[in-house]
Amino acid sequence: MSSQAPFYYFDNNATTRVAPEVAEAMIPFLRDGWANPSSAYRIAHEVHKAVDDARAKVAALVNADPKEIVFTSCGTESNNAAIHSALVTQPDKRHIITSAVEHSANINFGEYLRKRGYEVTFLPVESDGSLDIHLLEKSIRPDTAIVSLMWANNETGVLFPIEEIAAICRSKGVLCHTDAVQTPGKLKIDVKSIGVDFLSLSAHKLYAPKGIGMLYVKRRTRYQPYIIGGHQERGRRGGTENVPHIVGFGKAAELAMSGLQSEYQRVRKLRDRLESTILREISHTFVNGDRENRLPNTSNIAFEFVEAEAVLMLLDQVGICASSGSACTTGSLDPSHVLMAMGLTPMRARGCVRFSLGVYNTETDVDYLLQHLPPIIRKLREISPLNPAHPDNDKYDVEAARAKHEQDLADAQRQGDEQAVAA
């Protein structure tokens, strides 16, 4: 890439930069250690050993046995693989339980399965993003193949009680999977104490490269490969191993374990200062989701009377990177399905911005954001007809303006869908 102006990055839930130590660990396997790890000669044995070492480090990150780790291409593949295996190994069970606030990897796969005759329960959440455990227990049926619920929400950071969820599943004899993609480096992960059967991670949320993920498969859990091919991954995932990325994943796991507690406290302190200052200095703002039971790095804030996309555009002009939700839905005119499931109106959901911090954020970054965000919100509100304080407010029917705005967006979405079908 060409040189760029400095930027201030607050979108670590979308992806993280590759740590210098991770890049350094990968380089030998891009330059010299390029042999196929399944080959029989000596240089291949050295590459195979590097894969084994990385697997041990990733296993240690979640307190698993290395034999329980299956390397995949990403978190999405890991999620799909867990659900697919549960259905294929239990053909008489055709019911899946997940939630209405899952990542698109689960939401869209659930819809795909519905069209093929499976039954999928999308559990609702409370207004703070929390899950009703009693409703989960009631929803489990004799034909439920698997319960697949995220540990930490990627948009709000809200945590589900995975240990309790897994215990309920065990008592009902149902497999339990958790999408834990957002948790490594932020929370301690111990699959033995959690008790899940499957757990998904993605390296690019952990200061390693994109294109490599992991699925934990509990020992003695029946498993059917999602990708059929060679004998790689002990027959559980075909395809030649992505050695440089696997090595990078291992190094990132090692770094995460060494700095977990100190970074948890430091990043949480930065997040709390950012959040409290925004709430204090910018009126008509509020935090989406449980303020306590959430990731230490995530703050999803609603700004009344403005569009998040306009906020993000102006932030980008001053070198600040943030988001309005999952990077996997960027470009959609639809409001966040997570925020809608929590009961926000479409208008309010479209005014929400997610700030997610990481290990490379500093006090200076937060100061810079707090310097530029208030005037941006003020500027946008001054020209917004939805703002009751608009100077021409007596000329506007605010509710009518809201309704027209919603209709315009719906028309644009429908027009886009029609063009896609025509194409």
CSV table of C-alpha atoms in Angstrom, one decimal:
chain,number,residue,atom,x,y,z
A,1,MET,CA,0.0,0.0,0.0
A,2,SER,CA,1.1,3.6,-0.6
A,3,SER,CA,1.8,5.8,2.4
A,4,GLN,CA,-1.3,7.2,4.0
A,5,ALA,CA,-2.1,10.1,6.4
A,6,PRO,CA,-2.2,9.0,10.1
A,7,PHE,CA,-5.5,7.4,11.1
A,8,TYR,CA,-7.1,6.6,14.5
A,9,TYR,CA,-8.6,3.1,14.5
A,10,PHE,CA,-11.7,2.3,16.6
A,11,ASP,CA,-13.1,-0.6,14.7
A,12,ASN,CA,-11.2,-3.6,16.2
A,13,ASN,CA,-14.4,-5.8,16.3
A,14,ALA,CA,-14.4,-5.7,12.5
A,15,THR,CA,-10.7,-6.6,12.2
A,16,THR,CA,-7.4,-6.0,13.9
A,17,ARG,CA,-4.0,-5.0,12.5
A,18,VAL,CA,-1.5,-7.8,12.3
A,19,ALA,CA,0.9,-7.6,15.2
A,20,PRO,CA,4.5,-7.0,14.2
A,21,GLU,CA,5.5,-10.1,16.2
A,22,VAL,CA,2.9,-12.1,14.2
A,23,ALA,CA,4.1,-10.9,10.8
A,24,GLU,CA,7.7,-11.6,11.8
A,25,ALA,CA,6.8,-15.2,12.8
A,26,MET,CA,5.0,-15.7,9.4
A,27,ILE,CA,7.8,-14.4,7.1
A,28,PRO,CA,10.0,-17.5,7.2
A,29,PHE,CA,7.1,-19.7,6.0
A,30,LEU,CA,6.3,-17.3,3.2
A,31,ARG,CA,10.0,-17.1,2.1
A,32,ASP,CA,11.7,-20.4,2.9
A,33,GLY,CA,9.3,-22.8,4.7
A,34,TRP,CA,6.9,-23.3,1.8
A,35,ALA,CA,6.9,-27.1,1.7
A,36,ASN,CA,3.7,-29.0,2.0
A,37,PRO,CA,3.5,-30.2,5.6
A,38,SER,CA,2.0,-33.5,4.4
A,39,SER,CA,5.0,-34.4,2.3
A,40,ALA,CA,7.6,-37.0,3.4
A,41,TYR,CA,10.9,-35.2,3.1
A,42,ARG,CA,12.8,-33.4,5.8
A,43,ILE,CA,12.0,-29.8,4.9
A,44,ALA,CA,8.3,-30.7,5.0
A,45,HIS,CA,8.7,-32.3,8.5
A,46,GLU,CA,10.0,-28.9,9.7
A,47,VAL,CA,6.9,-27.2,8.3
A,48,HIS,CA,4.7,-29.9,9.8
A,49,LYS,CA,6.3,-29.3,13.2
A,50,ALA,CA,5.6,-25.5,12.9
A,51,VAL,CA,1.9,-26.3,12.4
A,52,ASP,CA,1.9,-28.6,15.4
A,53,ASP,CA,3.6,-26.0,17.5
A,54,ALA,CA,1.0,-23.4,16.5
A,55,ARG,CA,-1.9,-25.8,17.2
A,56,ALA,CA,-0.5,-26.3,20.7
A,57,LYS,CA,-0.5,-22.5,21.3
A,58,VAL,CA,-4.0,-22.0,20.0
A,59,ALA,CA,-5.2,-25.0,22.1
A,60,ALA,CA,-3.5,-23.4,25.2
A,61,LEU,CA,-5.4,-20.2,24.5
A,62,VAL,CA,-8.7,-22.0,25.1
A,63,ASN,CA,-7.3,-24.7,27.5
A,64,ALA,CA,-8.0,-27.5,25.0
A,65,ASP,CA,-6.0,-30.5,23.9
A,66,PRO,CA,-4.3,-29.8,20.6
A,67,LYS,CA,-6.1,-32.8,19.1
A,68,GLU,CA,-9.4,-31.0,19.7
A,69,ILE,CA,-8.3,-28.0,17.4
A,70,VAL,CA,-9.4,-28.0,13.8
A,71,PHE,CA,-7.9,-25.2,11.7
A,72,THR,CA,-10.4,-23.6,9.3
A,73,SER,CA,-10.4,-20.6,6.9
A,74,CYS,CA,-12.5,-18.3,9.2
A,75,GLY,CA,-15.1,-18.0,11.9
A,76,THR,CA,-17.9,-18.3,9.4
A,77,GLU,CA,-16.6,-21.7,8.3
A,78,SER,CA,-16.2,-22.8,11.9
A,79,ASN,CA,-19.8,-21.8,12.8
A,80,ASN,CA,-21.2,-23.5,9.7
A,81,ALA,CA,-19.1,-26.6,10.3
A,82,ALA,CA,-20.3,-27.1,13.8
A,83,ILE,CA,-24.0,-26.8,12.9
A,84,HIS,CA,-23.5,-28.9,9.8
A,85,SER,CA,-21.8,-31.7,11.8
A,86,ALA,CA,-24.6,-31.7,14.4
A,87,LEU,CA,-27.2,-32.2,11.7
A,88,VAL,CA,-25.4,-34.8,9.6
A,89,THR,CA,-24.4,-37.0,12.6
A,90,GLN,CA,-28.0,-36.8,14.0
A,91,PRO,CA,-30.2,-37.2,10.9
A,92,ASP,CA,-33.3,-37.7,13.0
A,93,LYS,CA,-32.9,-34.3,14.6
A,94,ARG,CA,-33.9,-31.3,12.4
A,95,HIS,CA,-34.3,-28.4,14.8
A,96,ILE,CA,-31.6,-25.8,15.5
A,97,ILE,CA,-31.7,-23.0,18.2
A,98,THR,CA,-29.8,-19.8,17.8
A,99,SER,CA,-30.6,-16.1,18.5
A,100,ALA,CA,-31.9,-13.1,16.7
A,101,VAL,CA,-28.7,-11.2,17.3
A,102,GLU,CA,-26.1,-13.6,16.0
A,103,HIS,CA,-23.5,-12.8,13.4
A,104,SER,CA,-24.7,-13.2,9.8
A,105,ALA,CA,-22.7,-16.5,9.7
A,106,ASN,CA,-25.4,-18.0,11.9
A,107,ILE,CA,-28.4,-15.9,10.8
A,108,ASN,CA,-28.0,-16.6,7.1
A,109,PHE,CA,-27.0,-20.2,7.5
A,110,GLY,CA,-30.1,-20.6,9.7
A,111,GLU,CA,-32.3,-19.1,6.9
A,112,TYR,CA,-30.5,-21.4,4.4
A,113,LEU,CA,-31.4,-24.5,6.5
A,114,ARG,CA,-35.0,-23.3,6.9
A,115,LYS,CA,-35.5,-23.3,3.1
A,116,ARG,CA,-34.3,-26.9,3.1
A,117,GLY,CA,-36.8,-28.2,5.6
A,118,TYR,CA,-35.1,-27.7,8.9
A,119,GLU,CA,-36.7,-25.8,11.8
A,120,VAL,CA,-34.7,-22.9,13.2
A,121,THR,CA,-35.6,-21.0,16.4
A,122,PHE,CA,-34.2,-17.5,16.6
A,123,LEU,CA,-34.4,-16.7,20.3
A,124,PRO,CA,-35.4,-13.0,21.0
A,125,VAL,CA,-33.3,-10.9,23.4
A,126,GLU,CA,-34.2,-8.3,26.0
A,127,SER,CA,-33.9,-4.6,25.5
A,128,ASP,CA,-30.3,-4.7,26.9
A,129,GLY,CA,-29.3,-7.4,24.6
A,130,SER,CA,-29.4,-10.2,27.2
A,131,LEU,CA,-30.8,-13.6,26.7
A,132,ASP,CA,-33.7,-15.2,28.6
A,133,ILE,CA,-32.2,-18.5,29.8
A,134,HIS,CA,-35.6,-19.9,30.8
A,135,LEU,CA,-36.9,-19.3,27.3
A,136,LEU,CA,-33.9,-21.1,25.9
A,137,GLU,CA,-34.6,-24.1,28.1
A,138,LYS,CA,-38.2,-24.2,27.1
A,139,SER,CA,-37.3,-24.0,23.4
A,140,ILE,CA,-35.1,-27.2,23.5
A,141,ARG,CA,-37.1,-30.1,22.0
A,142,PRO,CA,-36.4,-33.9,21.6
A,143,ASP,CA,-35.5,-33.2,17.9
A,144,THR,CA,-33.1,-30.3,18.7
A,145,ALA,CA,-29.7,-31.1,17.1
A,146,ILE,CA,-27.7,-28.2,18.4
A,147,VAL,CA,-27.9,-24.9,20.3
A,148,SER,CA,-25.5,-22.3,18.6
A,149,LEU,CA,-25.2,-19.0,20.5
A,150,MET,CA,-22.5,-16.4,20.4
A,151,TRP,CA,-20.5,-15.6,23.5
A,152,ALA,CA,-20.0,-11.9,22.9
A,153,ASN,CA,-22.0,-9.8,20.5
A,154,ASN,CA,-19.9,-8.2,17.8
A,155,GLU,CA,-22.0,-5.0,17.7
A,156,THR,CA,-22.8,-4.3,21.4
A,157,GLY,CA,-20.3,-6.4,23.2
A,158,VAL,CA,-23.1,-7.9,25.3
A,159,LEU,CA,-22.1,-11.3,26.8
A,160,PHE,CA,-24.3,-14.4,26.9
A,161,PRO,CA,-23.9,-16.8,29.9
A,162,ILE,CA,-22.2,-19.5,27.9
A,163,GLU,CA,-21.3,-21.7,30.9
A,164,GLU,CA,-25.0,-21.7,32.0
A,165,ILE,CA,-26.2,-22.3,28.4
A,166,ALA,CA,-23.8,-25.3,28.0
A,167,ALA,CA,-25.1,-26.7,31.3
A,168,ILE,CA,-28.7,-26.5,30.1
A,169,CYS,CA,-27.7,-28.2,26.9
A,170,ARG,CA,-25.9,-31.0,28.7
A,171,SER,CA,-28.9,-31.6,30.9
A,172,LYS,CA,-31.1,-32.0,27.8
A,173,GLY,CA,-28.6,-34.1,25.9
A,174,VAL,CA,-28.2,-31.4,23.2
A,175,LEU,CA,-24.9,-30.3,21.5
A,176,CYS,CA,-23.8,-26.8,22.3
A,177,HIS,CA,-21.7,-24.5,20.1
A,178,THR,CA,-20.6,-21.0,20.8
A,179,ASP,CA,-19.3,-18.4,18.3
A,180,ALA,CA,-16.5,-16.9,20.5
A,181,VAL,CA,-14.9,-14.9,17.7
A,182,GLN,CA,-14.9,-11.6,19.7
A,183,THR,CA,-13.6,-13.0,23.0
A,184,PRO,CA,-9.9,-14.0,22.7
A,185,GLY,CA,-7.5,-11.4,24.1
A,186,LYS,CA,-10.5,-9.8,25.9
A,187,LEU,CA,-11.8,-12.6,28.1
A,188,LYS,CA,-10.3,-15.8,29.5
A,189,ILE,CA,-11.4,-18.9,27.5
A,190,ASP,CA,-11.5,-22.3,29.2
A,191,VAL,CA,-13.4,-24.9,27.2
A,192,LYS,CA,-13.1,-27.3,30.1
A,193,SER,CA,-15.0,-25.1,32.5
A,194,ILE,CA,-17.4,-23.7,30.0
A,195,GLY,CA,-18.5,-27.2,28.9
A,196,VAL,CA,-19.3,-26.5,25.2
A,197,ASP,CA,-19.0,-29.1,22.5
A,198,PHE,CA,-17.9,-26.7,19.8
A,199,LEU,CA,-16.2,-23.2,19.9
A,200,SER,CA,-15.3,-21.0,17.0
A,201,LEU,CA,-12.5,-18.4,16.7
A,202,SER,CA,-11.1,-16.2,13.9
A,203,ALA,CA,-7.5,-15.1,13.9
A,204,HIS,CA,-8.0,-11.7,12.4
A,205,LYS,CA,-9.8,-10.5,15.5
A,206,LEU,CA,-6.7,-11.4,17.4
A,207,TYR,CA,-3.9,-9.4,15.6
A,208,ALA,CA,-3.3,-12.2,13.2
A,209,PRO,CA,-4.1,-12.3,9.4
A,210,LYS,CA,-7.4,-12.9,7.8
A,211,GLY,CA,-8.1,-16.3,6.2
A,212,ILE,CA,-7.5,-18.6,9.2
A,213,GLY,CA,-9.8,-19.7,11.9
A,214,MET,CA,-10.3,-22.5,14.4
A,215,LEU,CA,-13.1,-24.9,15.5
A,216,TYR,CA,-12.7,-26.6,18.9
A,217,VAL,CA,-14.3,-30.0,18.8
A,218,LYS,CA,-14.7,-31.6,22.2
A,219,ARG,CA,-13.1,-35.0,22.6
A,220,ARG,CA,-15.4,-37.9,21.8
A,221,THR,CA,-18.0,-35.5,20.1
A,222,ARG,CA,-19.1,-37.0,16.8
A,223,TYR,CA,-17.9,-34.9,14.0
A,224,GLN,CA,-18.5,-34.9,10.2
A,225,PRO,CA,-16.2,-32.7,8.1
A,226,TYR,CA,-17.7,-29.7,6.4
A,227,ILE,CA,-15.0,-29.7,3.7
A,228,ILE,CA,-14.3,-33.1,2.3
A,229,GLY,CA,-10.9,-33.8,0.9
A,230,GLY,CA,-7.6,-35.2,2.0
A,231,HIS,CA,-6.4,-36.4,5.4
A,232,GLN,CA,-5.4,-33.0,6.7
A,233,GLU,CA,-6.6,-32.0,10.2
A,234,ARG,CA,-6.8,-35.6,11.2
A,235,GLY,CA,-9.4,-36.1,8.5
A,236,ARG,CA,-11.7,-33.3,9.9
A,237,ARG,CA,-11.0,-30.6,7.3
A,238,GLY,CA,-9.7,-31.3,3.8
A,239,GLY,CA,-7.3,-28.9,2.0
A,240,THR,CA,-3.6,-28.2,2.3
A,241,GLU,CA,-2.8,-26.3,5.5
A,242,ASN,CA,-2.4,-22.5,5.3
A,243,VAL,CA,1.0,-22.8,7.1
A,244,PRO,CA,2.0,-19.1,7.3
A,245,HIS,CA,-1.4,-18.1,8.6
A,246,ILE,CA,-1.5,-21.0,11.1
A,247,VAL,CA,1.9,-20.0,12.4
A,248,GLY,CA,0.7,-16.4,12.7
A,249,PHE,CA,-2.4,-17.6,14.6
A,250,GLY,CA,-0.2,-19.5,17.0
A,251,LYS,CA,1.9,-16.5,17.7
A,252,ALA,CA,-1.1,-14.2,18.2
A,253,ALA,CA,-2.5,-16.8,20.7
A,254,GLU,CA,0.7,-16.7,22.6
A,255,LEU,CA,0.8,-12.9,22.8
A,256,ALA,CA,-2.9,-12.8,23.9
A,257,MET,CA,-2.2,-15.2,26.8
A,258,SER,CA,0.8,-13.2,28.0
A,259,GLY,CA,-1.0,-9.9,28.1
A,260,LEU,CA,-4.6,-10.7,28.8
A,261,GLN,CA,-5.2,-9.2,32.3
A,262,SER,CA,-3.2,-6.0,31.8
A,263,GLU,CA,-4.7,-5.3,28.4
A,264,TYR,CA,-8.2,-6.0,29.8
A,265,GLN,CA,-7.8,-3.3,32.4
A,266,ARG,CA,-6.1,-0.8,30.2
A,267,VAL,CA,-8.5,-1.1,27.2
A,268,ARG,CA,-11.5,-1.1,29.5
A,269,LYS,CA,-10.3,2.1,31.1
A,270,LEU,CA,-9.9,3.8,27.7
A,271,ARG,CA,-13.4,2.6,26.6
A,272,ASP,CA,-15.0,3.9,29.8
A,273,ARG,CA,-13.4,7.3,29.5
A,274,LEU,CA,-14.4,7.6,25.8
A,275,GLU,CA,-18.0,6.5,26.6
A,276,SER,CA,-18.6,8.6,29.7
A,277,THR,CA,-17.2,11.8,28.0
A,278,ILE,CA,-19.4,11.3,24.9
A,279,LEU,CA,-22.5,10.8,27.2
A,280,ARG,CA,-21.6,13.9,29.2
A,281,GLU,CA,-20.7,16.3,26.4
A,282,ILE,CA,-23.1,15.2,23.7
A,283,SER,CA,-26.8,15.4,24.5
A,284,HIS,CA,-29.4,12.9,23.4
A,285,THR,CA,-27.0,10.0,23.4
A,286,PHE,CA,-27.2,6.6,25.1
A,287,VAL,CA,-25.4,3.3,25.2
A,288,ASN,CA,-27.0,0.2,23.6
A,289,GLY,CA,-26.8,-3.0,25.6
A,290,ASP,CA,-25.9,-4.0,29.1
A,291,ARG,CA,-23.4,-1.5,30.5
A,292,GLU,CA,-21.8,-4.1,32.8
A,293,ASN,CA,-22.1,-7.5,31.2
A,294,ARG,CA,-20.1,-6.8,28.0
A,295,LEU,CA,-16.7,-6.9,26.4
A,296,PRO,CA,-14.2,-4.4,27.9
A,297,ASN,CA,-13.4,-2.8,24.5
A,298,THR,CA,-16.9,-2.2,23.0
A,299,SER,CA,-19.2,0.8,23.1
A,300,ASN,CA,-22.3,1.1,20.9
A,301,ILE,CA,-23.7,4.6,21.2
A,302,ALA,CA,-27.0,6.0,19.7
A,303,PHE,CA,-26.9,9.6,18.6
A,304,GLU,CA,-30.4,11.0,18.2
A,305,PHE,CA,-31.4,13.0,15.1
A,306,VAL,CA,-28.4,12.0,12.9
A,307,GLU,CA,-27.6,9.2,10.5
A,308,ALA,CA,-24.6,7.0,11.5
A,309,GLU,CA,-23.4,6.8,7.9
A,310,ALA,CA,-23.0,10.6,7.9
A,311,VAL,CA,-21.2,10.6,11.2
A,312,LEU,CA,-18.8,7.9,9.9
A,313,MET,CA,-18.2,9.8,6.7
A,314,LEU,CA,-17.2,13.0,8.6
A,315,LEU,CA,-15.1,11.0,11.1
A,316,ASP,CA,-13.3,9.4,8.1
A,317,GLN,CA,-12.5,12.8,6.7
A,318,VAL,CA,-10.5,13.5,9.9
A,319,GLY,CA,-8.8,10.1,9.9
A,320,ILE,CA,-11.1,8.3,12.4
A,321,CYS,CA,-12.2,4.7,11.7
A,322,ALA,CA,-15.4,3.5,13.4
A,323,SER,CA,-18.5,1.6,12.2
A,324,SER,CA,-22.3,1.4,12.4
A,325,GLY,CA,-22.3,-2.4,13.1
A,326,SER,CA,-20.9,-5.5,11.6
A,327,ALA,CA,-18.5,-5.1,8.7
A,328,CYS,CA,-20.2,-8.0,7.0
A,329,THR,CA,-23.4,-5.9,6.5
A,330,THR,CA,-21.6,-2.6,5.5
A,331,GLY,CA,-23.4,-1.1,2.5
A,332,SER,CA,-26.8,-2.4,3.5
A,333,LEU,CA,-29.6,0.1,3.8
A,334,ASP,CA,-31.3,-2.1,6.5
A,335,PRO,CA,-30.8,-1.0,10.1
A,336,SER,CA,-28.8,-3.4,12.3
A,337,HIS,CA,-30.7,-6.6,13.0
A,338,VAL,CA,-29.0,-6.7,16.4
A,339,LEU,CA,-30.3,-3.3,17.5
A,340,MET,CA,-33.8,-4.0,16.0
A,341,ALA,CA,-34.0,-7.2,18.0
A,342,MET,CA,-33.2,-5.2,21.1
A,343,GLY,CA,-36.3,-3.0,20.3
A,344,LEU,CA,-34.8,0.1,18.8
A,345,THR,CA,-36.8,1.8,16.1
A,346,PRO,CA,-35.3,1.8,12.6
A,347,MET,CA,-34.6,5.5,12.8
A,348,ARG,CA,-32.8,5.2,16.1
A,349,ALA,CA,-30.9,2.1,15.0
A,350,ARG,CA,-29.6,4.0,12.0
A,351,GLY,CA,-28.1,6.6,14.3
A,352,CYS,CA,-25.8,4.2,16.2
A,353,VAL,CA,-22.1,4.1,16.0
A,354,ARG,CA,-19.8,1.3,17.4
A,355,PHE,CA,-16.4,2.1,18.8
A,356,SER,CA,-14.3,-0.9,19.5
A,357,LEU,CA,-10.8,-0.5,20.9
A,358,GLY,CA,-7.8,-2.7,20.8
A,359,VAL,CA,-4.3,-3.1,22.2
A,360,TYR,CA,-2.8,-0.4,19.9
A,361,ASN,CA,-5.3,2.3,21.0
A,362,THR,CA,-3.8,5.0,23.3
A,363,GLU,CA,-5.0,7.9,25.4
A,364,THR,CA,-4.0,10.1,22.5
A,365,ASP,CA,-6.3,8.3,20.2
A,366,VAL,CA,-9.2,8.8,22.6
A,367,ASP,CA,-8.4,12.5,23.0
A,368,TYR,CA,-8.4,12.9,19.2
A,369,LEU,CA,-11.8,11.3,18.8
A,370,LEU,CA,-13.3,13.3,21.7
A,371,GLN,CA,-11.9,16.5,20.0
A,372,HIS,CA,-13.6,15.8,16.7
A,373,LEU,CA,-16.8,13.9,17.5
A,374,PRO,CA,-18.9,16.6,19.4
A,375,PRO,CA,-18.6,19.2,16.6
A,376,ILE,CA,-19.4,16.6,14.0
A,377,ILE,CA,-22.6,15.6,15.8
A,378,ARG,CA,-23.4,19.3,16.4
A,379,LYS,CA,-23.0,20.1,12.7
A,380,LEU,CA,-25.2,17.2,11.5
A,381,ARG,CA,-27.9,18.0,14.0
A,382,GLU,CA,-28.0,21.6,12.9
A,383,ILE,CA,-29.0,20.6,9.4
A,384,SER,CA,-31.3,17.6,10.4
A,385,PRO,CA,-35.0,18.2,10.0
A,386,LEU,CA,-35.5,15.4,12.5
A,387,ASN,CA,-34.0,17.5,15.3
A,388,PRO,CA,-36.6,19.2,17.4
A,389,ALA,CA,-34.1,22.0,18.0
A,390,HIS,CA,-33.8,22.6,14.2
A,391,PRO,CA,-34.1,26.4,13.6
A,392,ASP,CA,-37.0,25.8,11.1
A,393,ASN,CA,-38.7,23.3,13.4
A,394,ASP,CA,-42.0,25.1,13.1
A,395,LYS,CA,-42.0,24.3,9.4
A,396,TYR,CA,-41.5,20.6,10.0
A,397,ASP,CA,-43.8,17.8,11.1
A,398,VAL,CA,-41.1,15.7,12.8
A,399,GLU,CA,-43.0,12.5,12.8
A,400,ALA,CA,-44.0,13.0,9.1
A,401,ALA,CA,-40.3,13.6,8.3
A,402,ARG,CA,-39.3,10.4,10.2
A,403,ALA,CA,-42.0,8.4,8.2
A,404,LYS,CA,-40.9,9.9,4.9
A,405,HIS,CA,-37.3,9.1,5.7
A,406,GLU,CA,-38.1,5.5,6.5
A,407,GLN,CA,-40.2,5.3,3.2
A,408,ASP,CA,-37.3,6.7,1.1
A,409,LEU,CA,-34.9,4.1,2.5
A,410,ALA,CA,-37.4,1.3,2.0
A,411,ASP,CA,-37.9,2.5,-1.6
A,412,ALA,CA,-34.1,2.6,-2.2
A,413,GLN,CA,-33.8,-0.9,-0.8
A,414,ARG,CA,-36.6,-2.3,-2.9
A,415,GLN,CA,-35.1,-0.6,-6.0
A,416,GLY,CA,-31.7,-2.1,-5.2
A,417,ASP,CA,-33.3,-5.6,-4.8
A,418,GLU,CA,-35.1,-5.2,-8.1
A,419,GLN,CA,-31.9,-4.3,-9.9
A,420,ALA,CA,-30.1,-7.2,-8.3
A,421,VAL,CA,-32.8,-9.6,-9.6
A,422,ALA,CA,-32.7,-8.1,-13.1
A,423,ALA,CA,-28.9,-8.5,-13.2
